Amino acid sequence: MTHIKSLKHTPLSRFAFGTMQFGGTADESASAAMFDASCEAGINHFDTAHIYTNGRSETLLGGFIKDQRDDLVIATKVAYDGNGDPAKMQSDFDISRQRLDMDQVDILYLHQNVGDDLPRAMEWLAAQQTAGIIRYIGLSNFASWQVMKAVSLAHDLGTRIDIIQPMYNLVKRQAEVELLPMCSDQGITCASYSPLGGGLLTGKYNDGAGQGRLATDPRYNKRYSLDFMHETAHALADLSAEIGVNAATLAAAWVARHESAPNPILSARSVEQLRPSLDAMSFEMDDALYARIEALSPTPPPATDRWEERS
Ligand SMILES: NC(=O)c1ccc[n+]([C@@H]2O[C@H](COP(=O)([O-])OP(=O)(O)OC[C@H]3O[C@@H](n4cnc5c(N)ncnc54)[C@H](OP(=O)(O)O)[C@@H]3O)[C@@H](O)[C@H]2O)c1
């Protein structure tokens, strides 16, 4: 096998843009405008998935990147259903590459943990890499012990896990416990998703009449249904008003500011929505503000219970 370079050798922009709304809540022209605004802001890393918007997301992204292909890092995903059968992944990935109109995709993620299929899924990913069809291997929505199993399998296959994609935001902080420290320890890049909690942290649901994903998608409504999450959104809105910085800017910048330096994946349905998130790229968050925002939601307990002896 040829020497596989780590993703650390590919300069990724500090933030990424996610195209889950392309061809859905964002029509073609709104999608194109967000793609252009992201590029102008310095983003070179774009995320999609086989499953998004019945393929419209991959098709639109593939059309937009044409004349800049070599300057961009494009990620897609297979196995959303947790099925790591190589034949199924191969046929889905072939369709994804046709939609993207790309012979080689930079990052291919397993969208979900594939359970007992992991060894053959890793063999299939390694074979794609050896054939030059993908450059980097990623895992999304995996627990850290599952990632470490894949790290071991990848090592035996002469390759590595380059990147993970977990959920991470001010009201979904589980990643702090094991995933983010694991990334620092293992030299794995982390492109975290949902920096705004699907829109909750913009504060638009604070009056009970907000329009958007949490009102229309029962999965997201349930995901962000705990009282403390809404209390945090209120508190972030108060802080935003106090210091005169958009709550979305604060939420996205806070994610990026974690000591492990994750690369948040921004998204929106329009350029107007996207602007405050893009502003996070140049927002300097000092230690005091970081700590104030961190205190707006509960810190998750550590991974081991014998914490009282730690200083
Ligand atoms: N691997 C996975 O399983 C997974 C899962 C989810 C996402 N992702 C990736 O991560 C990307 C980002 O995730 P996400 O969309 O959940 O991110 P997010 O930043 O938490 O939520 C973005 C949503 O918030 C709302 N919003 C954004 N800016 C706003 C503003 N200024 N005012 C009001 N509402 C605003 C919009 O939804 P509404 O207009 O509908 O309210 C927008 O679509 C996705 O595109 C995808 O690439 C991956």
mmCIF file of C-alpha atoms and ligand atoms in Angstrom:
data_model
loop_
_atom_site.group_PDB
_atom_site.id
_atom_site.type_symbol
_atom_site.label_atom_id
_atom_site.label_comp_id
_atom_site.label_asym_id
_atom_site.label_seq_id
_atom_site.Cartn_x
_atom_site.Cartn_y
_atom_site.Cartn_z
ATOM 1 C CA MET A 1 0.000 0.000 0.000
ATOM 2 C CA THR A 2 1.245 3.490 -0.743
ATOM 3 C CA HIS A 3 2.021 5.696 2.233
ATOM 4 C CA ILE A 4 -1.214 7.223 3.508
ATOM 5 C CA LYS A 5 -0.876 10.825 4.617
ATOM 6 C CA SER A 6 -2.867 12.001 7.610
ATOM 7 C CA LEU A 7 -5.628 14.561 7.119
ATOM 8 C CA LYS A 8 -3.401 16.849 9.168
ATOM 9 C CA HIS A 9 -1.393 17.237 5.925
ATOM 10 C CA THR A 10 -4.393 18.699 4.121
ATOM 11 C CA PRO A 11 -5.018 22.296 5.178
ATOM 12 C CA LEU A 12 -8.645 22.405 6.268
ATOM 13 C CA SER A 13 -10.404 25.680 6.905
ATOM 14 C CA ARG A 14 -11.108 26.238 10.605
ATOM 15 C CA PHE A 15 -14.860 25.821 9.909
ATOM 16 C CA ALA A 16 -16.679 23.633 7.393
ATOM 17 C CA PHE A 17 -20.015 24.079 5.625
ATOM 18 C CA GLY A 18 -22.694 21.370 5.662
ATOM 19 C CA THR A 19 -25.072 20.960 2.736
ATOM 20 C CA MET A 20 -27.846 18.993 4.448
ATOM 21 C CA GLN A 21 -30.323 21.757 3.468
ATOM 22 C CA PHE A 22 -29.295 21.877 -0.211
ATOM 23 C CA GLY A 23 -32.331 20.879 -2.284
ATOM 24 C CA GLY A 24 -34.454 20.838 0.879
ATOM 25 C CA THR A 25 -35.199 24.012 2.838
ATOM 26 C CA ALA A 26 -32.640 25.742 0.569
ATOM 27 C CA ASP A 27 -33.562 25.745 -3.138
ATOM 28 C CA GLU A 28 -30.859 25.762 -5.831
ATOM 29 C CA SER A 29 -30.332 29.506 -5.825
ATOM 30 C CA ALA A 30 -30.192 29.782 -2.003
ATOM 31 C CA SER A 31 -27.801 26.814 -1.953
ATOM 32 C CA ALA A 32 -25.539 28.416 -4.575
ATOM 33 C CA ALA A 33 -25.514 31.681 -2.625
ATOM 34 C CA MET A 34 -24.484 29.875 0.583
ATOM 35 C CA PHE A 35 -21.786 27.932 -1.252
ATOM 36 C CA ASP A 36 -20.365 31.172 -2.670
ATOM 37 C CA ALA A 37 -20.566 32.984 0.687
ATOM 38 C CA SER A 38 -18.787 30.086 2.402
ATOM 39 C CA CYS A 39 -15.980 30.103 -0.171
ATOM 40 C CA GLU A 40 -15.647 33.884 0.130
ATOM 41 C CA ALA A 41 -15.368 33.519 3.918
ATOM 42 C CA GLY A 42 -12.466 31.098 3.441
ATOM 43 C CA ILE A 43 -14.206 27.750 3.894
ATOM 44 C CA ASN A 44 -12.682 24.947 1.802
ATOM 45 C CA HIS A 45 -14.336 21.935 3.486
ATOM 46 C CA PHE A 46 -17.855 20.910 2.423
ATOM 47 C CA ASP A 47 -19.904 18.106 3.932
ATOM 48 C CA THR A 48 -22.737 16.101 2.386
ATOM 49 C CA ALA A 49 -24.141 12.540 2.649
ATOM 50 C CA HIS A 50 -25.676 9.908 0.396
ATOM 51 C CA ILE A 51 -28.919 10.202 2.347
ATOM 52 C CA TYR A 52 -29.386 14.009 2.262
ATOM 53 C CA THR A 53 -32.422 15.362 0.381
ATOM 54 C CA ASN A 54 -32.721 12.210 -1.760
ATOM 55 C CA GLY A 55 -29.436 12.981 -3.479
ATOM 56 C CA ARG A 56 -30.155 16.652 -4.313
ATOM 57 C CA SER A 57 -27.517 17.771 -1.810
ATOM 58 C CA GLU A 58 -24.747 15.771 -3.514
ATOM 59 C CA THR A 59 -25.942 16.749 -7.004
ATOM 60 C CA LEU A 60 -26.077 20.476 -6.227
ATOM 61 C CA LEU A 61 -22.732 20.460 -4.401
ATOM 62 C CA GLY A 62 -21.131 18.565 -7.303
ATOM 63 C CA GLY A 63 -22.400 21.221 -9.713
ATOM 64 C CA PHE A 64 -21.156 24.143 -7.611
ATOM 65 C CA ILE A 65 -17.591 22.897 -7.056
ATOM 66 C CA LYS A 66 -16.717 22.354 -10.715
ATOM 67 C CA ASP A 67 -14.064 25.009 -11.315
ATOM 68 C CA GLN A 68 -12.635 24.868 -7.793
ATOM 69 C CA ARG A 69 -12.463 21.112 -7.281
ATOM 70 C CA ASP A 70 -8.747 20.950 -6.518
ATOM 71 C CA ASP A 71 -8.970 23.665 -3.860
ATOM 72 C CA LEU A 72 -11.757 22.005 -1.870
ATOM 73 C CA VAL A 73 -12.116 19.098 0.538
ATOM 74 C CA ILE A 74 -15.357 17.232 -0.135
ATOM 75 C CA ALA A 75 -16.826 14.747 2.329
ATOM 76 C CA THR A 76 -19.750 12.372 1.910
ATOM 77 C CA LYS A 77 -21.114 9.426 3.891
ATOM 78 C CA VAL A 78 -22.435 5.890 3.464
ATOM 79 C CA ALA A 79 -24.182 3.417 5.794
ATOM 80 C CA TYR A 80 -26.761 5.794 7.298
ATOM 81 C CA ASP A 81 -28.838 2.718 8.128
ATOM 82 C CA GLY A 82 -25.930 1.145 10.052
ATOM 83 C CA ASN A 83 -25.574 -1.535 7.374
ATOM 84 C CA GLY A 84 -21.864 -2.151 6.762
ATOM 85 C CA ASP A 85 -22.400 -4.662 3.959
ATOM 86 C CA PRO A 86 -19.656 -3.795 1.429
ATOM 87 C CA ALA A 87 -21.897 -4.483 -1.588
ATOM 88 C CA LYS A 88 -24.542 -2.047 -0.308
ATOM 89 C CA MET A 89 -21.948 0.594 0.580
ATOM 90 C CA GLN A 90 -20.314 0.169 -2.837
ATOM 91 C CA SER A 91 -23.557 0.657 -4.753
ATOM 92 C CA ASP A 92 -24.535 3.692 -2.631
ATOM 93 C CA PHE A 93 -21.064 5.213 -2.969
ATOM 94 C CA ASP A 94 -21.056 4.663 -6.745
ATOM 95 C CA ILE A 95 -24.309 6.636 -6.903
ATOM 96 C CA SER A 96 -22.852 9.364 -4.653
ATOM 97 C CA ARG A 97 -19.818 9.754 -6.911
ATOM 98 C CA GLN A 98 -22.076 10.000 -9.959
ATOM 99 C CA ARG A 99 -24.163 12.699 -8.267
ATOM 100 C CA LEU A 100 -21.044 14.581 -7.183
ATOM 101 C CA ASP A 101 -19.486 13.928 -10.605
ATOM 102 C CA MET A 102 -16.226 13.065 -8.846
ATOM 103 C CA ASP A 103 -13.887 10.129 -9.466
ATOM 104 C CA GLN A 104 -12.209 10.677 -6.116
ATOM 105 C CA VAL A 105 -13.902 11.875 -2.932
ATOM 106 C CA ASP A 106 -11.662 13.382 -0.247
ATOM 107 C CA ILE A 107 -13.371 12.045 2.878
ATOM 108 C CA LEU A 108 -15.763 9.115 3.133
ATOM 109 C CA TYR A 109 -17.516 8.577 6.475
ATOM 110 C CA LEU A 110 -19.447 5.671 7.846
ATOM 111 C CA HIS A 111 -22.543 7.718 8.763
ATOM 112 C CA GLN A 112 -23.395 5.505 11.754
ATOM 113 C CA ASN A 113 -21.780 2.708 13.705
ATOM 114 C CA VAL A 114 -22.143 -0.549 11.736
ATOM 115 C CA GLY A 115 -21.798 -2.961 14.686
ATOM 116 C CA ASP A 116 -20.448 -6.397 13.820
ATOM 117 C CA ASP A 117 -19.959 -5.299 10.196
ATOM 118 C CA LEU A 118 -17.101 -3.007 11.273
ATOM 119 C CA PRO A 119 -14.199 -5.314 10.224
ATOM 120 C CA ARG A 120 -15.504 -5.795 6.676
ATOM 121 C CA ALA A 121 -16.561 -2.162 6.431
ATOM 122 C CA MET A 122 -13.006 -1.127 7.348
ATOM 123 C CA GLU A 123 -11.593 -3.542 4.763
ATOM 124 C CA TRP A 124 -13.855 -2.000 2.153
ATOM 125 C CA LEU A 125 -12.849 1.565 3.127
ATOM 126 C CA ALA A 126 -9.155 0.626 3.037
ATOM 127 C CA ALA A 127 -9.632 -0.891 -0.422
ATOM 128 C CA GLN A 128 -11.297 2.324 -1.660
ATOM 129 C CA GLN A 129 -8.317 4.246 -0.349
ATOM 130 C CA THR A 130 -5.766 1.935 -1.938
ATOM 131 C CA ALA A 131 -7.601 2.295 -5.261
ATOM 132 C CA GLY A 132 -7.386 6.103 -4.902
ATOM 133 C CA ILE A 133 -11.179 6.504 -4.857
ATOM 134 C CA ILE A 134 -11.119 8.129 -1.410
ATOM 135 C CA ARG A 135 -8.318 9.977 0.370
ATOM 136 C CA TYR A 136 -9.379 9.879 4.008
ATOM 137 C CA ILE A 137 -11.504 7.618 6.220
ATOM 138 C CA GLY A 138 -14.056 9.093 8.614
ATOM 139 C CA LEU A 139 -16.564 7.883 11.204
ATOM 140 C CA SER A 140 -19.707 9.728 12.273
ATOM 141 C CA ASN A 141 -21.893 9.186 15.334
ATOM 142 C CA PHE A 142 -19.508 6.580 16.787
ATOM 143 C CA ALA A 143 -18.780 6.246 20.512
ATOM 144 C CA SER A 144 -15.090 6.608 21.367
ATOM 145 C CA TRP A 145 -14.647 2.886 22.119
ATOM 146 C CA GLN A 146 -16.113 2.131 18.702
ATOM 147 C CA VAL A 147 -13.695 4.590 17.091
ATOM 148 C CA MET A 148 -10.791 2.903 18.890
ATOM 149 C CA LYS A 149 -11.892 -0.492 17.549
ATOM 150 C CA ALA A 150 -11.812 1.026 14.070
ATOM 151 C CA VAL A 151 -8.403 2.609 14.795
ATOM 152 C CA SER A 152 -7.053 -0.850 15.608
ATOM 153 C CA LEU A 153 -8.610 -2.449 12.511
ATOM 154 C CA ALA A 154 -7.306 0.394 10.338
ATOM 155 C CA HIS A 155 -3.813 -0.047 11.749
ATOM 156 C CA ASP A 156 -3.858 -3.731 10.829
ATOM 157 C CA LEU A 157 -4.924 -2.739 7.310
ATOM 158 C CA GLY A 158 -2.054 -0.238 6.992
ATOM 159 C CA THR A 159 -4.228 2.832 7.226
ATOM 160 C CA ARG A 160 -5.819 5.110 9.842
ATOM 161 C CA ILE A 161 -8.972 6.873 10.989
ATOM 162 C CA ASP A 162 -8.453 10.459 9.874
ATOM 163 C CA ILE A 163 -11.574 12.263 11.020
ATOM 164 C CA ILE A 164 -14.707 11.842 13.111
ATOM 165 C CA GLN A 165 -18.003 13.711 12.913
ATOM 166 C CA PRO A 166 -19.927 13.842 16.206
ATOM 167 C CA MET A 167 -22.727 16.138 17.304
ATOM 168 C CA TYR A 168 -21.384 18.911 19.541
ATOM 169 C CA ASN A 169 -22.883 22.155 20.798
ATOM 170 C CA LEU A 170 -23.593 24.045 24.028
ATOM 171 C CA VAL A 171 -26.514 21.748 24.937
ATOM 172 C CA LYS A 172 -25.044 18.518 23.498
ATOM 173 C CA ARG A 173 -21.692 18.216 25.262
ATOM 174 C CA GLN A 174 -21.167 14.462 25.523
ATOM 175 C CA ALA A 175 -18.263 14.724 23.032
ATOM 176 C CA GLU A 176 -16.219 16.580 25.682
ATOM 177 C CA VAL A 177 -16.034 13.487 27.865
ATOM 178 C CA GLU A 178 -14.208 11.057 25.581
ATOM 179 C CA LEU A 179 -14.443 11.866 21.863
ATOM 180 C CA LEU A 180 -12.621 15.213 21.889
ATOM 181 C CA PRO A 181 -9.790 14.079 24.225
ATOM 182 C CA MET A 182 -9.473 10.932 22.091
ATOM 183 C CA CYS A 183 -9.060 13.083 18.969
ATOM 184 C CA SER A 184 -6.268 15.079 20.612
ATOM 185 C CA ASP A 185 -4.560 11.903 21.778
ATOM 186 C CA GLN A 186 -4.882 10.016 18.486
ATOM 187 C CA GLY A 187 -4.284 12.924 16.093
ATOM 188 C CA ILE A 188 -7.791 12.523 14.653
ATOM 189 C CA THR A 189 -9.493 15.596 13.173
ATOM 190 C CA CYS A 190 -12.972 16.374 14.514
ATOM 191 C CA ALA A 191 -15.551 18.046 12.266
ATOM 192 C CA SER A 192 -18.443 18.467 14.697
ATOM 193 C CA TYR A 193 -22.012 19.014 13.546
ATOM 194 C CA SER A 194 -25.031 21.041 14.720
ATOM 195 C CA PRO A 195 -23.129 23.949 16.337
ATOM 196 C CA LEU A 196 -26.434 25.836 16.733
ATOM 197 C CA GLY A 197 -28.373 22.860 18.085
ATOM 198 C CA GLY A 198 -30.380 22.731 14.860
ATOM 199 C CA GLY A 199 -31.325 26.410 15.367
ATOM 200 C CA LEU A 200 -32.236 26.287 19.093
ATOM 201 C CA LEU A 201 -29.206 28.358 20.119
ATOM 202 C CA THR A 202 -30.132 31.237 17.801
ATOM 203 C CA GLY A 203 -32.809 31.999 20.421
ATOM 204 C CA LYS A 204 -35.631 31.962 17.886
ATOM 205 C CA TYR A 205 -37.653 29.395 19.848
ATOM 206 C CA ASN A 206 -37.416 31.374 23.078
ATOM 207 C CA ASP A 207 -40.862 32.945 22.686
ATOM 208 C CA GLY A 208 -42.487 29.589 21.880
ATOM 209 C CA ALA A 209 -43.403 30.631 18.320
ATOM 210 C CA GLY A 210 -40.132 30.015 16.445
ATOM 211 C CA GLN A 211 -40.320 28.697 12.887
ATOM 212 C CA GLY A 212 -37.811 26.138 11.642
ATOM 213 C CA ARG A 213 -36.500 22.611 12.040
ATOM 214 C CA LEU A 214 -37.410 22.151 15.702
ATOM 215 C CA ALA A 215 -41.009 23.047 14.864
ATOM 216 C CA THR A 216 -41.288 20.880 11.747
ATOM 217 C CA ASP A 217 -39.028 17.848 12.375
ATOM 218 C CA PRO A 218 -40.161 15.616 15.271
ATOM 219 C CA ARG A 219 -36.663 14.066 15.582
ATOM 220 C CA TYR A 220 -35.092 17.470 16.228
ATOM 221 C CA ASN A 221 -37.960 18.564 18.433
ATOM 222 C CA LYS A 222 -37.344 15.511 20.632
ATOM 223 C CA ARG A 223 -33.533 15.872 20.479
ATOM 224 C CA TYR A 224 -33.763 19.376 21.935
ATOM 225 C CA SER A 225 -36.777 18.900 24.211
ATOM 226 C CA LEU A 226 -35.140 18.957 27.657
ATOM 227 C CA ASP A 227 -35.951 21.984 29.794
ATOM 228 C CA PHE A 228 -32.300 22.819 30.500
ATOM 229 C CA MET A 229 -31.644 23.147 26.753
ATOM 230 C CA HIS A 230 -34.281 25.841 26.386
ATOM 231 C CA GLU A 231 -33.056 27.554 29.562
ATOM 232 C CA THR A 232 -29.564 27.622 28.035
ATOM 233 C CA ALA A 233 -30.938 29.139 24.805
ATOM 234 C CA HIS A 234 -32.616 31.883 26.863
ATOM 235 C CA ALA A 235 -29.428 32.547 28.833
ATOM 236 C CA LEU A 236 -27.336 32.699 25.651
ATOM 237 C CA ALA A 237 -29.814 35.197 24.160
ATOM 238 C CA ASP A 238 -29.465 37.355 27.299
ATOM 239 C CA LEU A 239 -25.678 37.248 27.042
ATOM 240 C CA SER A 240 -25.893 38.041 23.327
ATOM 241 C CA ALA A 241 -28.001 41.137 24.067
ATOM 242 C CA GLU A 242 -25.639 42.188 26.852
ATOM 243 C CA ILE A 243 -22.477 42.106 24.759
ATOM 244 C CA GLY A 244 -24.031 42.903 21.364
ATOM 245 C CA VAL A 245 -22.884 39.753 19.564
ATOM 246 C CA ASN A 246 -25.334 37.512 17.692
ATOM 247 C CA ALA A 247 -26.187 34.329 19.644
ATOM 248 C CA ALA A 248 -25.392 32.162 16.596
ATOM 249 C CA THR A 249 -21.930 33.732 16.374
ATOM 250 C CA LEU A 250 -21.342 32.978 20.056
ATOM 251 C CA ALA A 251 -22.628 29.400 19.786
ATOM 252 C CA ALA A 252 -20.496 28.499 16.756
ATOM 253 C CA ALA A 253 -17.372 30.281 18.055
ATOM 254 C CA TRP A 254 -17.778 28.522 21.420
ATOM 255 C CA VAL A 255 -17.671 25.092 19.745
ATOM 256 C CA ALA A 256 -14.508 25.963 17.816
ATOM 257 C CA ARG A 257 -12.858 27.322 20.964
ATOM 258 C CA HIS A 258 -12.687 23.921 22.740
ATOM 259 C CA GLU A 259 -9.077 23.072 23.594
ATOM 260 C CA SER A 260 -9.112 20.195 21.076
ATOM 261 C CA ALA A 261 -9.947 22.736 18.319
ATOM 262 C CA PRO A 262 -12.810 20.970 16.536
ATOM 263 C CA ASN A 263 -13.856 22.213 13.085
ATOM 264 C CA PRO A 264 -17.579 23.070 13.413
ATOM 265 C CA ILE A 265 -19.761 22.368 10.381
ATOM 266 C CA LEU A 266 -21.924 25.452 9.813
ATOM 267 C CA SER A 267 -25.232 25.385 8.001
ATOM 268 C CA ALA A 268 -28.357 27.388 7.224
ATOM 269 C CA ARG A 269 -31.266 27.664 4.793
ATOM 270 C CA SER A 270 -30.212 31.082 3.399
ATOM 271 C CA VAL A 271 -27.238 33.433 3.230
ATOM 272 C CA GLU A 272 -29.040 35.769 5.632
ATOM 273 C CA GLN A 273 -29.226 32.996 8.228
ATOM 274 C CA LEU A 274 -25.656 31.934 7.532
ATOM 275 C CA ARG A 275 -23.990 35.346 8.081
ATOM 276 C CA PRO A 276 -23.841 35.266 11.909
ATOM 277 C CA SER A 277 -22.361 31.762 11.794
ATOM 278 C CA LEU A 278 -19.729 32.876 9.274
ATOM 279 C CA ASP A 279 -18.937 35.782 11.617
ATOM 280 C CA ALA A 280 -17.813 33.169 14.157
ATOM 281 C CA MET A 281 -14.801 32.481 11.936
ATOM 282 C CA SER A 282 -13.280 35.845 12.778
ATOM 283 C CA PHE A 283 -14.717 36.275 16.281
ATOM 284 C CA GLU A 284 -12.043 36.293 18.981
ATOM 285 C CA MET A 285 -13.455 34.648 22.107
ATOM 286 C CA ASP A 286 -11.329 35.298 25.169
ATOM 287 C CA ASP A 287 -11.033 32.883 28.098
ATOM 288 C CA ALA A 288 -13.498 34.811 30.260
ATOM 289 C CA LEU A 289 -16.252 34.792 27.637
ATOM 290 C CA TYR A 290 -15.594 31.126 26.855
ATOM 291 C CA ALA A 291 -16.024 30.288 30.544
ATOM 292 C CA ARG A 292 -19.205 32.382 30.819
ATOM 293 C CA ILE A 293 -20.796 30.550 27.902
ATOM 294 C CA GLU A 294 -19.602 27.170 29.173
ATOM 295 C CA ALA A 295 -21.357 27.879 32.483
ATOM 296 C CA LEU A 296 -24.720 28.284 30.704
ATOM 297 C CA SER A 297 -25.192 24.507 30.467
ATOM 298 C CA PRO A 298 -24.267 21.541 32.685
ATOM 299 C CA THR A 299 -20.761 20.126 32.224
ATOM 300 C CA PRO A 300 -21.117 16.388 31.523
ATOM 301 C CA PRO A 301 -19.706 14.078 34.198
ATOM 302 C CA PRO A 302 -16.269 12.577 33.546
ATOM 303 C CA ALA A 303 -15.849 9.119 32.003
ATOM 304 C CA THR A 304 -14.750 7.541 35.291
ATOM 305 C CA ASP A 305 -16.582 7.936 38.586
ATOM 306 C CA ARG A 306 -13.596 8.394 40.894
ATOM 307 C CA TRP A 307 -13.443 12.141 40.142
ATOM 308 C CA GLU A 308 -13.441 13.485 43.724
ATOM 309 C CA GLU A 309 -9.712 12.735 44.144
ATOM 310 C CA ARG A 310 -8.795 14.890 41.153
ATOM 311 C CA SER A 311 -7.595 18.396 41.901
HETATM 312 N N1 LIG B 1 -23.245 13.169 10.645
HETATM 313 C C1 LIG B 1 -24.493 13.426 11.006
HETATM 314 O O1 LIG B 1 -25.238 12.532 11.464
HETATM 315 C C2 LIG B 1 -25.003 14.835 10.843
HETATM 316 C C3 LIG B 1 -26.229 15.223 11.441
HETATM 317 C C4 LIG B 1 -26.645 16.547 11.286
HETATM 318 C C5 LIG B 1 -25.881 17.432 10.548
HETATM 319 N N2 LIG B 1 -24.715 17.027 9.961
HETATM 320 C C6 LIG B 1 -23.887 17.925 9.142
HETATM 321 O O2 LIG B 1 -23.647 19.137 9.840
HETATM 322 C C7 LIG B 1 -24.183 20.236 9.121
HETATM 323 C C8 LIG B 1 -24.687 21.261 10.109
HETATM 324 O O3 LIG B 1 -25.659 20.650 10.966
HETATM 325 P P1 LIG B 1 -26.952 21.446 11.399
HETATM 326 O O4 LIG B 1 -27.696 21.900 10.179
HETATM 327 O O5 LIG B 1 -27.671 20.600 12.379
HETATM 328 O O6 LIG B 1 -26.293 22.745 12.104
HETATM 329 P P2 LIG B 1 -26.865 23.841 13.082
HETATM 330 O O7 LIG B 1 -25.987 25.017 12.878
HETATM 331 O O8 LIG B 1 -27.013 23.325 14.445
HETATM 332 O O9 LIG B 1 -28.334 24.159 12.544
HETATM 333 C C9 LIG B 1 -28.513 24.845 11.337
HETATM 334 C C10 LIG B 1 -29.980 25.258 11.251
HETATM 335 O O10 LIG B 1 -30.253 26.270 12.219
HETATM 336 C C11 LIG B 1 -31.162 27.224 11.668
HETATM 337 N N3 LIG B 1 -30.439 28.502 11.610
HETATM 338 C C12 LIG B 1 -29.146 28.701 11.222
HETATM 339 N N4 LIG B 1 -28.824 30.003 11.307
HETATM 340 C C13 LIG B 1 -29.910 30.641 11.753
HETATM 341 C C14 LIG B 1 -30.207 31.999 12.024
HETATM 342 N N5 LIG B 1 -29.275 32.964 11.872
HETATM 343 N N6 LIG B 1 -31.443 32.328 12.471
HETATM 344 C C15 LIG B 1 -32.364 31.359 12.655
HETATM 345 N N7 LIG B 1 -32.164 30.069 12.390
HETATM 346 C C16 LIG B 1 -30.951 29.697 11.943
HETATM 347 C C17 LIG B 1 -31.542 26.707 10.283
HETATM 348 O O11 LIG B 1 -32.649 25.809 10.373
HETATM 349 P P3 LIG B 1 -34.198 26.308 10.271
HETATM 350 O O12 LIG B 1 -34.255 27.463 9.376
HETATM 351 O O13 LIG B 1 -34.942 25.111 9.793
HETATM 352 O O14 LIG B 1 -34.555 26.653 11.675
HETATM 353 C C18 LIG B 1 -30.326 25.878 9.912
HETATM 354 O O15 LIG B 1 -30.581 24.908 8.913
HETATM 355 C C19 LIG B 1 -25.236 19.629 8.189
HETATM 356 O O16 LIG B 1 -25.454 20.424 7.032
HETATM 357 C C20 LIG B 1 -24.579 18.314 7.831
HETATM 358 O O17 LIG B 1 -23.607 18.520 6.827
HETATM 359 C C21 LIG B 1 -24.274 15.740 10.126
#
